[in-house]
Amino acid sequence: MRIGFVGLGVMGRPMARNLIAAGHDLSLYRDKGELEGHQCSSAAEAAERSEVIILMLPDTPDVEAALFGVDGVAESLKPGSLVIDMSSVSPSATKTFARRIEEQGCDYLDAPVSGGEVGAVQASLTIMAGGRPEAFERARPLFKILGKNITRIGDVGAGQTAKVANQIVVGLTIEAVAEALLFAEAAGADPAIVRAALMGGFASSRVLEVHGERMINESYEPGFRIRLHRKDLSLAVQAAAELDLALPNTAATQQLMNAAIADGDGDLDHSALHKTLRRNRS
């Protein structure tokens, strides 16, 4: 396929690289010249050259600007094109974006991912999609290049809803593991041995395995930055307000991430919440 790829950052670059390796023709915007493909001067140029446009951007305003800003994707879309937003952004804004794109005779999928940079590099991402079944089937061959666990959740916006739910689970579990290991340390037990023991019981999880080790080793090089995870939990808190829904522990973990960012740790891995809790011990 002729694919326009907008957003070649930590996640987007390895994803684009995997599509190129699979034989697809990519037009790239926001690349640093590291990938084989046509280097575009704007998102509009990438869209003009492509039948499928993929966006992988940090936040909702970035996606809106790439789609509808000056020299944005919408300026050059051809009828029948497919826009796939793989960023993690607002579910309600996603529905608005999709409606505007569909008015141009095009299809729209929201397809955020989970798995971090490692998953992007290894093409093992979990992909949660929202949109028409026909659009999903059209995109499925591309998704199979990028990930392993690929699910159409429902209509447009449902993929973003699933991603927010994923980030609630991950964020709260990281916070719980951080508290548990900090408690073990404060009580005089070796947190590494405690973690090993817990790995054999009902508390075992991927977060305890990976992030628990990072906490013990104080190794906080980012796989997924606190700043970005805070953005996702902010989406959850915002959506909860719109739904008149109480998410008290999500809100508390968002506030802990606020504290981490205030302490200058926003670009550390989200496992560094352990560092934030330790710093704020009374």
mmCIF file of N, CA, C and O in Angstrom, residues 178-179 181-188 256 263 273-282:
data_model
loop_
_atom_site.group_PDB
_atom_site.id
_atom_site.type_symbol
_atom_site.label_atom_id
_atom_site.label_comp_id
_atom_site.label_asym_id
_atom_site.label_seq_id
_atom_site.Cartn_x
_atom_site.Cartn_y
_atom_site.Cartn_z
ATOM 1 N N ALA A 178 4.730 0.008 43.485
ATOM 2 C CA ALA A 178 5.642 0.959 44.120
ATOM 3 C C ALA A 178 5.377 1.047 45.621
ATOM 4 O O ALA A 178 6.310 1.039 46.434
ATOM 5 N N GLU A 179 4.108 1.130 46.000
ATOM 6 C CA GLU A 179 3.763 1.176 47.424
ATOM 7 C C GLU A 179 4.202 -0.096 48.143
ATOM 8 O O GLU A 179 4.738 -0.046 49.255
ATOM 9 N N LEU A 181 6.582 -2.291 47.389
ATOM 10 C CA LEU A 181 8.033 -2.427 47.538
ATOM 11 C C LEU A 181 8.583 -1.389 48.516
ATOM 12 O O LEU A 181 9.527 -1.682 49.269
ATOM 13 N N LEU A 182 8.000 -0.209 48.531
ATOM 14 C CA LEU A 182 8.417 0.804 49.486
ATOM 15 C C LEU A 182 8.073 0.368 50.912
ATOM 16 O O LEU A 182 8.865 0.546 51.849
ATOM 17 N N PHE A 183 6.900 -0.228 51.076
ATOM 18 C CA PHE A 183 6.500 -0.753 52.385
ATOM 19 C C PHE A 183 7.465 -1.838 52.851
ATOM 20 O O PHE A 183 7.913 -1.841 54.008
ATOM 21 N N ALA A 184 7.808 -2.750 51.944
ATOM 22 C CA ALA A 184 8.721 -3.835 52.308
ATOM 23 C C ALA A 184 10.065 -3.268 52.763
ATOM 24 O O ALA A 184 10.632 -3.694 53.782
ATOM 25 N N GLU A 185 10.576 -2.292 52.015
ATOM 26 C CA GLU A 185 11.859 -1.679 52.353
ATOM 27 C C GLU A 185 11.796 -0.979 53.712
ATOM 28 O O GLU A 185 12.690 -1.147 54.559
ATOM 29 N N ALA A 186 10.732 -0.206 53.944
ATOM 30 C CA ALA A 186 10.601 0.543 55.194
ATOM 31 C C ALA A 186 10.456 -0.389 56.403
ATOM 32 O O ALA A 186 10.897 -0.050 57.511
ATOM 33 N N ALA A 187 9.870 -1.555 56.171
ATOM 34 C CA ALA A 187 9.663 -2.516 57.256
ATOM 35 C C ALA A 187 10.888 -3.387 57.511
ATOM 36 O O ALA A 187 10.874 -4.245 58.403
ATOM 37 N N GLY A 188 11.950 -3.191 56.719
ATOM 38 C CA GLY A 188 13.196 -3.911 56.962
ATOM 39 C C GLY A 188 13.394 -5.158 56.145
ATOM 40 O O GLY A 188 14.375 -5.883 56.340
ATOM 41 N N LEU A 256 -0.337 11.842 41.773
ATOM 42 C CA LEU A 256 1.026 11.392 42.057
ATOM 43 C C LEU A 256 1.931 11.659 40.859
ATOM 44 O O LEU A 256 3.087 12.075 41.020
ATOM 45 N N ASP A 263 8.494 17.475 40.353
ATOM 46 C CA ASP A 263 9.830 17.182 40.873
ATOM 47 C C ASP A 263 10.877 17.083 39.765
ATOM 48 O O ASP A 263 12.052 16.814 40.036
ATOM 49 N N LEU A 273 7.462 6.319 39.576
ATOM 50 C CA LEU A 273 6.522 6.688 40.643
ATOM 51 C C LEU A 273 7.026 6.168 41.992
ATOM 52 O O LEU A 273 6.723 6.741 43.035
ATOM 53 N N HIS A 274 7.789 5.083 41.956
ATOM 54 C CA HIS A 274 8.426 4.565 43.179
ATOM 55 C C HIS A 274 9.356 5.622 43.774
ATOM 56 O O HIS A 274 9.383 5.840 45.001
ATOM 57 N N LYS A 275 10.096 6.302 42.921
ATOM 58 C CA LYS A 275 10.992 7.373 43.356
ATOM 59 C C LYS A 275 10.195 8.524 43.975
ATOM 60 O O LYS A 275 10.602 9.099 44.999
ATOM 61 N N THR A 276 9.060 8.851 43.368
ATOM 62 C CA THR A 276 8.221 9.940 43.876
ATOM 63 C C THR A 276 7.682 9.606 45.264
ATOM 64 O O THR A 276 7.693 10.451 46.172
ATOM 65 N N LEU A 277 7.198 8.387 45.432
ATOM 66 C CA LEU A 277 6.674 7.968 46.740
ATOM 67 C C LEU A 277 7.781 7.967 47.793
ATOM 68 O O LEU A 277 7.562 8.405 48.934
ATOM 69 N N ARG A 278 8.951 7.496 47.426
ATOM 70 C CA ARG A 278 10.062 7.468 48.376
ATOM 71 C C ARG A 278 10.456 8.876 48.781
ATOM 72 O O ARG A 278 10.710 9.143 49.964
ATOM 73 N N ARG A 279 10.478 9.790 47.809
ATOM 74 C CA ARG A 279 10.857 11.165 48.103
ATOM 75 C C ARG A 279 9.862 11.821 49.064
ATOM 76 O O ARG A 279 10.230 12.675 49.861
ATOM 77 N N ASN A 280 8.614 11.424 48.983
ATOM 78 C CA ASN A 280 7.572 12.057 49.790
ATOM 79 C C ASN A 280 7.226 11.278 51.049
ATOM 80 O O ASN A 280 6.171 11.502 51.642
ATOM 81 N N ARG A 281 8.108 10.354 51.455
ATOM 82 C CA ARG A 281 7.898 9.665 52.727
ATOM 83 C C ARG A 281 7.966 10.658 53.881
ATOM 84 O O ARG A 281 8.846 11.509 53.919
ATOM 85 N N SER A 282 7.038 10.532 54.778
ATOM 86 C CA SER A 282 7.060 11.438 55.940
ATOM 87 C C SER A 282 7.916 10.857 57.032
ATOM 88 O O SER A 282 8.239 9.690 57.043
#
